[in-house]
Amino acid sequence: MRSSVISVRKKLLPEPSAGFEARIISAIDNSESKGGSDRIRRFLLPALSAAAGILIIAGSYFFFVNRTGNEDTFTDPKIAYAETMKILMDVSSQINHGTRPLKPVGRINEIKSKGFESINKSAGIVEKNLRNLEYLRNPE
């Protein structure tokens, strides 16, 4: 059976043409001789890296130099305080409105903790009774 498989494979795979190895070796030699792109890459990569660094430094300089300072919008501190409280109360009401749907989740947690408490009490009772049974078994 194995010899028939080998003979079938030989029939399916054609023999390489004359000069096949020579063509492969010449193609490899041609690819190795084209080293100009490696030289360009060797000089271009550091130049591009330096240019990118300079751009980052220049961009940071212009970003931090052209920043405007915070200015007071209210001259009277009482008005500023009243406006701040108004904004904070609005934010607070929005947060409270958003947390309303979460109240049932809190109830679920309460029910879960009560369930675990009752399970722990039951486990304590069972453990106590098992100790009593062990004592009866070994009255030493």
PDB file of C-alpha atoms in Angstrom:
ATOM      1  CA  MET A   1       0.000   0.000   0.000  1.00  0.00           C
ATOM      2  CA  ARG A   2       2.794   2.387   0.937  1.00  0.00           C
ATOM      3  CA  SER A   3       4.691   1.856  -2.323  1.00  0.00           C
ATOM      4  CA  SER A   4       1.567   2.691  -4.309  1.00  0.00           C
ATOM      5  CA  VAL A   5       1.191   5.973  -2.386  1.00  0.00           C
ATOM      6  CA  ILE A   6       4.802   6.883  -3.097  1.00  0.00           C
ATOM      7  CA  SER A   7       4.416   6.088  -6.793  1.00  0.00           C
ATOM      8  CA  VAL A   8       1.233   8.222  -6.948  1.00  0.00           C
ATOM      9  CA  ARG A   9       3.091  11.118  -5.335  1.00  0.00           C
ATOM     10  CA  LYS A  10       5.928  10.830  -7.816  1.00  0.00           C
ATOM     11  CA  LYS A  11       3.440  10.986 -10.672  1.00  0.00           C
ATOM     12  CA  LEU A  12       1.736  14.095  -9.228  1.00  0.00           C
ATOM     13  CA  LEU A  13       4.957  16.002  -8.499  1.00  0.00           C
ATOM     14  CA  PRO A  14       6.801  16.932 -11.680  1.00  0.00           C
ATOM     15  CA  GLU A  15      10.585  16.853 -11.823  1.00  0.00           C
ATOM     16  CA  PRO A  16      12.219  20.278 -11.582  1.00  0.00           C
ATOM     17  CA  SER A  17      13.335  21.743 -14.866  1.00  0.00           C
ATOM     18  CA  ALA A  18      16.963  22.058 -15.856  1.00  0.00           C
ATOM     19  CA  GLY A  19      18.725  24.955 -14.123  1.00  0.00           C
ATOM     20  CA  PHE A  20      16.125  25.134 -11.327  1.00  0.00           C
ATOM     21  CA  GLU A  21      18.762  25.266  -8.587  1.00  0.00           C
ATOM     22  CA  ALA A  22      20.800  27.830 -10.494  1.00  0.00           C
ATOM     23  CA  ARG A  23      17.753  30.119 -10.809  1.00  0.00           C
ATOM     24  CA  ILE A  24      17.027  29.855  -7.070  1.00  0.00           C
ATOM     25  CA  ILE A  25      20.642  30.631  -6.145  1.00  0.00           C
ATOM     26  CA  SER A  26      20.750  33.611  -8.534  1.00  0.00           C
ATOM     27  CA  ALA A  27      17.471  34.941  -7.069  1.00  0.00           C
ATOM     28  CA  ILE A  28      18.933  34.708  -3.564  1.00  0.00           C
ATOM     29  CA  ASP A  29      22.107  36.473  -4.690  1.00  0.00           C
ATOM     30  CA  ASN A  30      20.052  39.250  -6.329  1.00  0.00           C
ATOM     31  CA  SER A  31      18.033  39.824  -3.166  1.00  0.00           C
ATOM     32  CA  GLU A  32      21.194  40.025  -1.068  1.00  0.00           C
ATOM     33  CA  SER A  33      22.865  42.457  -3.457  1.00  0.00           C
ATOM     34  CA  LYS A  34      19.988  44.933  -3.180  1.00  0.00           C
ATOM     35  CA  GLY A  35      21.284  46.342   0.100  1.00  0.00           C
ATOM     36  CA  GLY A  36      20.590  49.969  -0.861  1.00  0.00           C
ATOM     37  CA  SER A  37      17.203  49.919   0.821  1.00  0.00           C
ATOM     38  CA  ASP A  38      18.854  48.794   4.056  1.00  0.00           C
ATOM     39  CA  ARG A  39      21.262  51.732   3.896  1.00  0.00           C
ATOM     40  CA  ILE A  40      18.391  54.157   3.289  1.00  0.00           C
ATOM     41  CA  ARG A  41      16.465  52.653   6.168  1.00  0.00           C
ATOM     42  CA  ARG A  42      19.521  52.891   8.413  1.00  0.00           C
ATOM     43  CA  PHE A  43      19.787  56.671   7.849  1.00  0.00           C
ATOM     44  CA  LEU A  44      16.092  57.472   7.450  1.00  0.00           C
ATOM     45  CA  LEU A  45      14.866  55.915  10.695  1.00  0.00           C
ATOM     46  CA  PRO A  46      17.014  58.062  13.030  1.00  0.00           C
ATOM     47  CA  ALA A  47      16.189  61.188  11.026  1.00  0.00           C
ATOM     48  CA  LEU A  48      12.456  60.528  11.258  1.00  0.00           C
ATOM     49  CA  SER A  49      12.764  59.757  14.975  1.00  0.00           C
ATOM     50  CA  ALA A  50      14.569  63.051  15.581  1.00  0.00           C
ATOM     51  CA  ALA A  51      11.951  64.945  13.553  1.00  0.00           C
ATOM     52  CA  ALA A  52       9.144  63.356  15.566  1.00  0.00           C
ATOM     53  CA  GLY A  53      10.872  64.314  18.820  1.00  0.00           C
ATOM     54  CA  ILE A  54      11.284  67.910  17.662  1.00  0.00           C
ATOM     55  CA  LEU A  55       7.610  68.075  16.680  1.00  0.00           C
ATOM     56  CA  ILE A  56       6.542  66.777  20.095  1.00  0.00           C
ATOM     57  CA  ILE A  57       8.705  69.317  21.898  1.00  0.00           C
ATOM     58  CA  ALA A  58       7.506  72.196  19.690  1.00  0.00           C
ATOM     59  CA  GLY A  59       3.870  71.159  20.074  1.00  0.00           C
ATOM     60  CA  SER A  60       4.220  70.927  23.852  1.00  0.00           C
ATOM     61  CA  TYR A  61       5.832  74.370  23.973  1.00  0.00           C
ATOM     62  CA  PHE A  62       3.020  76.008  21.991  1.00  0.00           C
ATOM     63  CA  PHE A  63       0.371  74.138  23.993  1.00  0.00           C
ATOM     64  CA  PHE A  64       1.685  75.294  27.365  1.00  0.00           C
ATOM     65  CA  VAL A  65       2.675  78.837  26.313  1.00  0.00           C
ATOM     66  CA  ASN A  66      -0.666  79.691  24.690  1.00  0.00           C
ATOM     67  CA  ARG A  67      -2.794  78.525  27.617  1.00  0.00           C
ATOM     68  CA  THR A  68      -5.032  81.183  29.061  1.00  0.00           C
ATOM     69  CA  GLY A  69      -5.317  81.519  32.805  1.00  0.00           C
ATOM     70  CA  ASN A  70      -8.544  81.114  34.731  1.00  0.00           C
ATOM     71  CA  GLU A  71     -10.371  84.348  35.197  1.00  0.00           C
ATOM     72  CA  ASP A  72     -13.018  85.145  37.774  1.00  0.00           C
ATOM     73  CA  THR A  73     -16.446  85.467  36.239  1.00  0.00           C
ATOM     74  CA  PHE A  74     -18.073  87.006  39.302  1.00  0.00           C
ATOM     75  CA  THR A  75     -16.861  90.043  41.180  1.00  0.00           C
ATOM     76  CA  ASP A  76     -19.177  89.561  44.159  1.00  0.00           C
ATOM     77  CA  PRO A  77     -18.322  86.443  46.249  1.00  0.00           C
ATOM     78  CA  LYS A  78     -21.930  86.053  47.428  1.00  0.00           C
ATOM     79  CA  ILE A  79     -23.213  85.804  43.861  1.00  0.00           C
ATOM     80  CA  ALA A  80     -20.426  83.338  43.006  1.00  0.00           C
ATOM     81  CA  TYR A  81     -21.346  81.212  46.040  1.00  0.00           C
ATOM     82  CA  ALA A  82     -25.053  81.275  45.124  1.00  0.00           C
ATOM     83  CA  GLU A  83     -24.336  80.228  41.537  1.00  0.00           C
ATOM     84  CA  THR A  84     -22.031  77.451  42.731  1.00  0.00           C
ATOM     85  CA  MET A  85     -24.680  76.121  45.105  1.00  0.00           C
ATOM     86  CA  LYS A  86     -27.290  76.268  42.335  1.00  0.00           C
ATOM     87  CA  ILE A  87     -25.071  74.214  40.006  1.00  0.00           C
ATOM     88  CA  LEU A  88     -24.163  71.718  42.737  1.00  0.00           C
ATOM     89  CA  MET A  89     -27.826  71.228  43.685  1.00  0.00           C
ATOM     90  CA  ASP A  90     -28.678  70.606  40.029  1.00  0.00           C
ATOM     91  CA  VAL A  91     -25.892  68.034  39.738  1.00  0.00           C
ATOM     92  CA  SER A  92     -27.014  66.402  42.978  1.00  0.00           C
ATOM     93  CA  SER A  93     -30.598  66.104  41.796  1.00  0.00           C
ATOM     94  CA  GLN A  94     -29.451  64.591  38.499  1.00  0.00           C
ATOM     95  CA  ILE A  95     -27.311  62.016  40.341  1.00  0.00           C
ATOM     96  CA  ASN A  96     -30.174  61.157  42.694  1.00  0.00           C
ATOM     97  CA  HIS A  97     -32.495  60.769  39.725  1.00  0.00           C
ATOM     98  CA  GLY A  98     -29.989  58.417  38.083  1.00  0.00           C
ATOM     99  CA  THR A  99     -29.565  56.251  41.188  1.00  0.00           C
ATOM    100  CA  ARG A 100     -33.306  55.706  41.767  1.00  0.00           C
ATOM    101  CA  PRO A 101     -33.451  52.593  39.551  1.00  0.00           C
ATOM    102  CA  LEU A 102     -30.669  51.044  41.677  1.00  0.00           C
ATOM    103  CA  LYS A 103     -32.765  50.924  44.882  1.00  0.00           C
ATOM    104  CA  PRO A 104     -34.133  47.415  44.110  1.00  0.00           C
ATOM    105  CA  VAL A 105     -30.549  46.188  43.850  1.00  0.00           C
ATOM    106  CA  GLY A 106     -29.959  47.392  47.414  1.00  0.00           C
ATOM    107  CA  ARG A 107     -33.042  45.485  48.559  1.00  0.00           C
ATOM    108  CA  ILE A 108     -31.734  42.344  46.862  1.00  0.00           C
ATOM    109  CA  ASN A 109     -28.477  42.710  48.787  1.00  0.00           C
ATOM    110  CA  GLU A 110     -30.404  43.065  52.059  1.00  0.00           C
ATOM    111  CA  ILE A 111     -32.458  39.945  51.330  1.00  0.00           C
ATOM    112  CA  LYS A 112     -29.312  38.066  50.361  1.00  0.00           C
ATOM    113  CA  SER A 113     -27.543  39.001  53.596  1.00  0.00           C
ATOM    114  CA  LYS A 114     -30.609  37.958  55.654  1.00  0.00           C
ATOM    115  CA  GLY A 115     -30.660  34.629  53.795  1.00  0.00           C
ATOM    116  CA  PHE A 116     -26.993  34.048  54.557  1.00  0.00           C
ATOM    117  CA  GLU A 117     -27.580  34.898  58.226  1.00  0.00           C
ATOM    118  CA  SER A 118     -30.330  32.275  58.474  1.00  0.00           C
ATOM    119  CA  ILE A 119     -28.165  29.715  56.675  1.00  0.00           C
ATOM    120  CA  ASN A 120     -25.309  30.426  59.097  1.00  0.00           C
ATOM    121  CA  LYS A 121     -27.650  30.009  62.080  1.00  0.00           C
ATOM    122  CA  SER A 122     -28.889  26.703  60.680  1.00  0.00           C
ATOM    123  CA  ALA A 123     -25.331  25.533  60.081  1.00  0.00           C
ATOM    124  CA  GLY A 124     -24.441  26.448  63.665  1.00  0.00           C
ATOM    125  CA  ILE A 125     -27.366  24.429  65.011  1.00  0.00           C
ATOM    126  CA  VAL A 126     -26.450  21.428  62.862  1.00  0.00           C
ATOM    127  CA  GLU A 127     -22.819  21.661  63.934  1.00  0.00           C
ATOM    128  CA  LYS A 128     -23.797  21.833  67.611  1.00  0.00           C
ATOM    129  CA  ASN A 129     -26.029  18.763  67.253  1.00  0.00           C
ATOM    130  CA  LEU A 130     -23.282  16.877  65.439  1.00  0.00           C
ATOM    131  CA  ARG A 131     -20.881  17.644  68.300  1.00  0.00           C
ATOM    132  CA  ASN A 132     -23.457  16.328  70.773  1.00  0.00           C
ATOM    133  CA  LEU A 133     -23.824  13.139  68.727  1.00  0.00           C
ATOM    134  CA  GLU A 134     -20.045  12.746  68.615  1.00  0.00           C
ATOM    135  CA  TYR A 135     -19.928  13.113  72.376  1.00  0.00           C
ATOM    136  CA  LEU A 136     -22.552  10.364  72.729  1.00  0.00           C
ATOM    137  CA  ARG A 137     -20.588   8.097  70.463  1.00  0.00           C
ATOM    138  CA  ASN A 138     -17.313   8.557  72.389  1.00  0.00           C
ATOM    139  CA  PRO A 139     -18.224   9.102  76.071  1.00  0.00           C
ATOM    140  CA  GLU A 140     -14.588   9.150  77.220  1.00  0.00           C
TER     141      GLU A 140
END
